[in-house]
Amino acid sequence: MCRVDQGRFTDEVTTGYDTWHDQRVKNVVCPPRNPSKHPINPEPQDVLLESELTRKRLEKEMMNMKRRHEDELEEVKKKTTRKVRMALEERDEWRSKFEKVNVANSSLIARMQELQSVNNALQHEMREVAFRARVMADKTEELRREVLLRDELRERLIDHLRMVRDQYDKVGFSFW
């Protein structure tokens, strides 16, 4: 069944579609000001309202999620900043301790070098003393041969010199 509408040739299907489209577009784009002039099928409007409510609910949920995410991100930033600050303070503390230990270590090394040179000088002097004692012991041995054995004083002197020589031999081994 065809009909002519404002100079256009249409059939019933096209007319029904045009009516449905006009109502739908009017409700969506520009709702009628006076509903009594333009009867509207309530079903498409309910679907539109339901989808609009769902969209708004989802937008609200997204905003809440975004807010929570931003709050959590801010909290993570604060915790991270706190941890970094603590790590930097700890690093500075260890650096300070290291510098103190390094200064003490340098001081100890200098003192050890000083003591080593003193020790070397003492060892040199002790070697000289040991050498002189050995020379004296050798001279004592020579003198003992010259001295007569009967004289008691000479015997004491010889015993004393032997004791000095024996002590030199004991001391001399530890330095040679």
XYZ file of N, CA and C in Angstrom:
528
model
N 0.812 -1.143 0.000
C 0.000 0.000 0.000
C 0.872 1.227 0.000
N 0.755 1.895 -1.068
C 1.583 3.070 -1.290
C 0.761 4.317 -1.055
N 1.419 5.342 -0.688
C 0.765 6.634 -0.538
C 1.736 7.737 -0.877
N 1.174 8.894 -1.138
C 2.005 10.046 -1.479
C 1.940 10.991 -0.305
N 3.132 11.386 0.197
C 3.186 12.263 1.372
C 4.077 13.444 1.022
N 3.503 14.639 0.935
C 4.212 15.877 0.628
C 5.074 15.718 -0.626
N 4.510 15.148 -1.623
C 5.199 15.017 -2.894
C 6.143 13.834 -2.945
N 6.191 13.040 -1.865
C 7.078 11.866 -1.866
C 6.230 10.625 -1.959
N 6.753 9.645 -2.594
C 6.041 8.387 -2.755
C 6.548 7.444 -1.676
N 5.658 6.996 -0.778
C 6.080 6.123 0.333
C 5.115 4.980 0.466
N 5.557 3.934 1.166
C 4.656 2.825 1.474
C 4.484 2.760 2.988
N 3.754 1.771 3.477
C 3.437 1.696 4.903
C 4.675 1.455 5.760
N 5.601 0.648 5.264
C 6.820 0.363 6.053
C 7.607 1.637 6.243
N 7.773 2.391 5.174
C 8.521 3.637 5.263
C 7.794 4.613 6.161
N 6.510 4.690 6.085
C 5.727 5.591 6.918
C 5.864 5.204 8.378
N 5.786 3.926 8.669
C 5.942 3.478 10.061
C 7.320 3.793 10.607
N 8.322 3.595 9.745
C 9.693 3.907 10.168
C 9.845 5.387 10.414
N 9.298 6.211 9.508
C 9.405 7.659 9.668
C 8.732 8.106 10.960
N 7.587 7.535 11.281
C 6.880 7.893 12.518
C 7.724 7.498 13.730
N 8.209 6.279 13.692
C 9.043 5.815 14.818
C 10.303 6.675 14.954
N 10.938 6.987 13.848
C 12.169 7.778 13.856
C 11.892 9.178 14.372
N 10.782 9.789 13.922
C 10.457 11.138 14.380
C 10.241 11.159 15.883
N 9.520 10.178 16.393
C 9.273 10.138 17.837
C 10.589 9.905 18.593
N 11.366 8.995 18.102
C 12.624 8.656 18.780
C 13.564 9.842 18.776
N 13.750 10.488 17.648
C 14.653 11.630 17.541
C 14.131 12.776 18.377
N 12.844 12.998 18.361
C 12.294 14.082 19.168
C 12.521 13.820 20.652
N 12.353 12.581 21.075
C 12.536 12.263 22.494
C 14.006 12.347 22.904
N 14.875 11.942 22.028
C 16.287 11.916 22.369
C 16.900 13.298 22.247
N 16.704 13.934 21.104
C 17.358 15.195 20.840
C 16.661 16.332 21.549
N 15.415 16.414 21.366
C 14.703 17.538 21.931
C 13.349 17.037 22.427
N 13.215 16.724 23.703
C 11.936 16.211 24.189
C 10.829 17.236 23.981
N 9.634 16.790 23.722
C 8.532 17.733 23.471
C 8.224 18.544 24.714
N 7.839 19.790 24.487
C 7.522 20.682 25.599
C 6.138 20.365 26.146
N 5.268 20.043 25.288
C 3.913 19.730 25.714
C 3.623 18.292 25.298
N 3.643 17.351 26.251
C 3.472 15.948 25.891
C 2.081 15.655 25.304
N 1.082 16.468 25.569
C -0.248 16.171 25.037
C -0.310 16.377 23.526
N 0.497 17.260 22.970
C 0.500 17.500 21.526
C 1.211 16.375 20.794
N 2.249 15.828 21.433
C 3.073 14.808 20.789
C 3.039 13.552 21.646
N 2.207 12.622 21.312
C 2.200 11.396 22.106
C 3.494 10.624 21.876
N 4.043 10.157 22.977
C 5.340 9.475 22.939
C 5.169 8.074 23.465
N 5.819 7.178 22.802
C 5.839 5.797 23.255
C 6.753 5.739 24.483
N 6.274 5.324 25.653
C 7.094 5.369 26.880
C 8.251 4.370 26.859
N 8.170 3.333 26.104
C 9.219 2.320 26.125
C 10.575 2.850 25.676
N 10.719 3.543 24.522
C 12.046 4.044 24.142
C 12.599 5.027 25.160
N 11.767 5.862 25.744
C 12.241 6.819 26.726
C 12.744 6.095 27.960
N 12.062 5.017 28.394
C 12.517 4.249 29.554
C 13.876 3.615 29.282
N 14.040 3.114 28.073
C 15.324 2.520 27.709
C 16.402 3.583 27.739
N 16.066 4.770 27.223
C 17.023 5.863 27.225
C 17.352 6.281 28.652
N 16.364 6.435 29.487
C 16.598 6.821 30.874
C 17.430 5.766 31.598
N 17.123 4.519 31.362
C 17.860 3.436 32.014
C 19.327 3.446 31.577
N 19.563 3.623 30.283
C 20.955 3.651 29.807
C 21.666 4.904 30.303
N 20.907 6.019 30.367
C 21.491 7.256 30.884
C 21.840 7.100 32.359
N 20.941 6.486 33.126
C 21.222 6.244 34.549
C 22.420 5.310 34.714
N 22.499 4.287 33.908
C 23.627 3.362 33.961
C 24.922 4.092 33.623
N 24.864 4.929 32.597
C 26.052 5.695 32.219
C 26.490 6.621 33.355
N 25.531 7.321 33.952
C 25.862 8.224 35.061
C 26.403 7.454 36.265
N 25.792 6.288 36.548
C 26.273 5.458 37.659
C 27.706 5.000 37.393
N 27.951 4.588 36.160
C 29.304 4.154 35.806
C 30.299 5.315 35.866
N 29.859 6.489 35.427
C 30.727 7.662 35.516
C 31.067 7.970 36.974
N 30.059 7.875 37.837
C 30.278 8.132 39.261
C 31.251 7.095 39.836
N 31.040 5.824 39.482
C 31.952 4.779 39.951
C 33.365 5.026 39.446
N 33.474 5.439 38.188
C 34.799 5.729 37.630
C 35.457 6.892 38.364
N 34.670 7.911 38.680
C 35.215 9.052 39.419
C 35.671 8.613 40.812
N 34.862 7.784 41.470
C 35.246 7.273 42.791
C 36.518 6.433 42.702
N 36.583 5.585 41.685
C 37.779 4.754 41.495
C 39.000 5.633 41.222
N 38.785 6.664 40.415
C 39.882 7.576 40.102
C 40.348 8.297 41.362
N 39.388 8.747 42.175
C 39.714 9.428 43.427
C 40.477 8.495 44.365
N 39.970 7.240 44.491
C 40.665 6.260 45.345
C 42.071 5.984 44.825
N 42.170 5.852 43.508
C 43.481 5.610 42.902
C 44.430 6.780 43.182
N 43.932 7.990 43.027
C 44.762 9.168 43.294
C 45.160 9.223 44.761
N 44.221 8.898 45.671
C 44.546 8.866 47.103
C 45.603 7.807 47.400
N 45.428 6.621 46.818
C 46.413 5.551 47.025
C 47.767 5.943 46.446
N 47.742 6.567 45.283
C 48.981 7.007 44.665
C 49.671 8.052 45.534
N 48.902 8.952 46.088
C 49.456 9.987 46.970
C 50.066 9.344 48.214
N 49.382 8.347 48.776
C 49.896 7.646 49.957
C 51.193 6.903 49.624
N 51.228 6.271 48.467
C 52.458 5.579 48.037
C 53.591 6.577 47.859
N 53.271 7.737 47.278
C 54.297 8.770 47.111
C 54.826 9.231 48.464
N 53.931 9.417 49.443
C 54.353 9.842 50.776
C 55.248 8.787 51.424
N 54.822 7.516 51.336
C 55.626 6.433 51.922
C 56.988 6.347 51.249
N 56.986 6.463 49.933
C 58.253 6.392 49.194
C 59.163 7.549 49.578
N 58.587 8.731 49.685
C 59.370 9.900 50.078
C 59.956 9.701 51.466
N 59.130 9.176 52.388
C 59.606 8.894 53.742
C 60.759 7.894 53.723
N 60.596 6.824 52.964
C 61.639 5.795 52.897
C 62.919 6.343 52.275
N 62.774 7.150 51.229
C 63.954 7.740 50.592
C 64.665 8.666 51.572
N 63.893 9.471 52.304
C 64.492 10.386 53.274
C 65.235 9.605 54.355
N 64.611 8.515 54.847
C 65.272 7.691 55.862
C 66.541 7.051 55.308
N 66.479 6.579 54.068
C 67.656 5.961 53.448
C 68.780 6.983 53.286
N 68.431 8.203 52.910
C 69.443 9.248 52.766
C 70.057 9.611 54.112
N 69.219 9.685 55.143
C 69.744 9.966 56.479
C 70.672 8.846 56.942
N 70.266 7.615 56.696
C 71.102 6.469 57.078
C 72.419 6.485 56.294
N 72.324 6.799 54.994
C 73.544 6.891 54.183
C 74.480 7.956 54.728
N 73.933 9.130 55.089
C 74.753 10.208 55.632
C 75.384 9.794 56.954
N 74.612 9.075 57.777
C 75.130 8.604 59.060
C 76.303 7.636 58.837
N 76.142 6.695 57.904
C 77.213 5.735 57.623
C 78.420 6.444 56.999
N 78.148 7.429 56.166
C 79.250 8.183 55.565
C 80.036 8.902 56.649
N 79.336 9.501 57.608
C 79.992 10.188 58.722
C 80.827 9.205 59.538
N 80.252 8.036 59.834
C 81.002 7.014 60.583
C 82.235 6.580 59.803
N 82.079 6.387 58.488
C 83.202 5.972 57.666
C 84.317 7.009 57.710
N 83.947 8.288 57.618
C 84.952 9.347 57.654
C 85.678 9.367 58.993
N 84.944 9.171 60.095
C 85.579 9.133 61.412
C 86.539 7.952 61.513
N 86.092 6.789 61.047
C 86.949 5.603 61.092
C 88.155 5.788 60.179
N 87.951 6.414 59.047
C 89.049 6.649 58.114
C 90.101 7.566 58.735
N 89.656 8.608 59.429
C 90.585 9.517 60.104
C 91.336 8.752 61.195
N 90.607 7.961 61.996
C 91.255 7.176 63.054
C 92.238 6.181 62.452
N 91.856 5.565 61.350
C 92.731 4.598 60.682
C 94.012 5.275 60.193
N 93.881 6.438 59.588
C 95.060 7.178 59.122
C 95.968 7.521 60.289
N 95.381 7.930 61.393
C 96.153 8.260 62.591
C 96.878 7.025 63.115
N 96.197 5.889 63.136
C 96.818 4.657 63.603
C 97.948 4.210 62.675
N 97.747 4.352 61.390
C 98.796 3.987 60.434
C 100.036 4.848 60.659
N 99.841 6.146 60.859
C 100.972 7.043 61.114
C 101.692 6.643 62.408
N 100.906 6.327 63.434
C 101.499 5.917 64.725
C 102.258 4.601 64.566
N 101.707 3.665 63.794
C 102.386 2.387 63.569
C 103.701 2.597 62.836
N 103.734 3.472 61.863
C 104.972 3.749 61.133
C 106.016 4.360 62.070
N 105.537 5.253 62.923
C 106.437 5.883 63.892
C 107.019 4.835 64.842
N 106.143 3.946 65.349
C 106.600 2.894 66.257
C 107.524 1.903 65.547
N 107.261 1.639 64.285
C 108.125 0.738 63.515
C 109.528 1.314 63.392
N 109.613 2.620 63.125
C 110.948 3.232 63.014
C 111.660 3.221 64.364
N 110.920 3.446 65.457
C 111.523 3.366 66.794
C 111.995 1.939 67.064
N 111.162 0.963 66.708
C 111.519 -0.447 66.899
C 112.780 -0.792 66.113
N 112.870 -0.330 64.869
C 114.059 -0.581 64.049
C 115.304 0.025 64.696
N 115.166 1.243 65.222
C 116.304 1.895 65.879
C 116.727 1.115 67.119
N 115.750 0.633 67.905
C 116.073 -0.145 69.107
C 116.755 -1.463 68.741
N 116.271 -2.117 67.699
C 116.912 -3.363 67.275
C 118.354 -3.113 66.849
N 118.594 -2.013 66.162
C 119.963 -1.672 65.750
C 120.852 -1.458 66.979
N 120.340 -0.711 67.951
C 121.118 -0.473 69.168
C 121.381 -1.774 69.913
N 120.379 -2.648 69.981
C 120.560 -3.919 70.681
C 121.601 -4.783 69.965
N 121.637 -4.743 68.652
C 122.672 -5.489 67.917
C 124.059 -4.954 68.232
N 124.148 -3.621 68.328
C 125.439 -3.025 68.683
C 125.865 -3.446 70.079
N 124.914 -3.439 71.021
C 125.227 -3.845 72.400
C 125.641 -5.317 72.421
N 124.910 -6.140 71.675
C 125.247 -7.560 71.629
C 126.636 -7.765 71.023
N 126.957 -6.981 70.000
C 128.285 -7.094 69.388
C 129.363 -6.692 70.389
N 129.162 -5.598 71.117
C 130.145 -5.154 72.128
C 130.297 -6.195 73.222
N 129.148 -6.788 73.621
C 129.229 -7.822 74.658
C 130.037 -9.016 74.158
N 129.866 -9.371 72.904
C 130.627 -10.502 72.337
C 132.115 -10.168 72.288
N 132.429 -8.932 71.892
C 133.834 -8.499 71.879
C 134.413 -8.561 73.275
N 133.642 -8.097 74.274
C 134.110 -8.148 75.672
C 134.301 -9.593 76.125
N 133.391 -10.451 75.706
C 133.529 -11.865 76.089
C 134.790 -12.466 75.482
N 135.074 -12.109 74.239
C 136.303 -12.614 73.607
C 137.546 -12.082 74.326
N 137.534 -10.806 74.675
C 138.670 -10.233 75.423
C 138.788 -10.895 76.785
N 137.659 -11.192 77.391
C 137.671 -11.857 78.686
C 138.326 -13.229 78.576
N 137.985 -13.911 77.508
C 138.583 -15.233 77.292
C 140.092 -15.120 77.139
N 140.526 -14.089 76.412
C 141.960 -13.876 76.254
C 142.603 -13.575 77.594
N 141.950 -12.693 78.370
C 142.507 -12.333 79.684
C 142.524 -13.525 80.621
N 141.541 -14.365 80.547
C 141.477 -15.532 81.417
C 142.676 -16.447 81.171
N 143.058 -16.556 79.944
C 144.187 -17.406 79.636
C 145.484 -16.844 80.227
N 145.535 -15.532 80.318
C 146.730 -14.890 80.850
C 146.765 -14.901 82.376
N 145.663 -14.921 82.996
C 145.578 -14.828 84.455
C 145.920 -16.192 85.058
N 146.558 -16.184 86.156
C 146.902 -17.402 86.869
C 145.661 -17.985 87.508
N 145.592 -19.296 87.569
C 144.399 -19.953 88.055
C 144.325 -19.952 89.568
N 145.390 -19.724 90.301
C 145.383 -19.835 91.744
C 144.704 -18.674 92.439
N 144.693 -17.572 91.839
C 144.175 -16.382 92.524
C 142.637 -16.422 92.552
N 142.070 -16.302 93.747
C 140.624 -16.400 93.937
C 139.889 -15.232 93.279
N 140.416 -14.097 93.366
C 139.791 -12.923 92.769
C 139.742 -13.077 91.251
N 140.761 -13.611 90.726
C 140.792 -13.837 89.299
C 139.734 -14.872 88.901
N 139.578 -15.885 89.734
C 138.564 -16.912 89.449
C 137.159 -16.294 89.436
N 136.918 -15.442 90.388
C 135.608 -14.775 90.418
C 135.391 -13.934 89.161
N 136.436 -13.200 88.801
C 136.338 -12.364 87.612
C 136.092 -13.238 86.376
N 136.768 -14.327 86.295
C 136.604 -15.223 85.166
C 135.182 -15.789 85.147
N 134.653 -16.196 86.299
C 133.280 -16.715 86.372
C 132.264 -15.644 85.942
N 132.550 -14.451 86.424
C 131.648 -13.352 86.070
C 131.673 -13.104 84.559
N 132.841 -13.088 83.995
C 132.956 -12.865 82.566
C 132.319 -14.012 81.773
N 132.431 -15.224 82.267
C 131.764 -16.361 81.611
C 130.236 -16.168 81.613
N 129.758 -15.720 82.753
C 128.316 -15.480 82.863
C 127.879 -14.410 81.850
N 128.682 -13.347 81.706
C 128.366 -12.301 80.740
C 128.378 -12.885 79.339
N 129.356 -13.694 79.022
C 129.441 -14.307 77.712
C 128.249 -15.222 77.449
N 127.856 -16.012 78.449
C 126.701 -16.902 78.287
C 125.411 -16.091 78.050
N 125.264 -15.031 78.782
C 124.086 -14.176 78.578
C 124.102 -13.547 77.178
N 125.288 -13.172 76.747
C 125.390 -12.627 75.393
C 124.977 -13.673 74.372
N 125.443 -14.901 74.591
C 125.094 -15.958 73.643
C 123.584 -16.169 73.598
N 122.928 -16.111 74.742
C 121.470 -16.263 74.766
C 120.797 -15.096 74.044
N 121.220 -13.886 74.357
C 120.627 -12.692 73.746
C 121.020 -12.596 72.286
N 122.194 -12.911 71.961
C 122.702 -12.789 70.599
C 121.939 -13.630 69.616
N 121.461 -14.829 70.028
C 120.738 -15.696 69.107
C 119.388 -15.086 68.712
N 118.739 -14.358 69.609
C 117.422 -13.824 69.293
C 117.502 -12.632 68.330
N 118.664 -12.017 68.207
C 118.808 -10.867 67.325
C 119.445 -11.183 65.992
N 120.073 -12.340 65.898
C 120.785 -12.660 64.649
C 119.908 -13.414 63.790
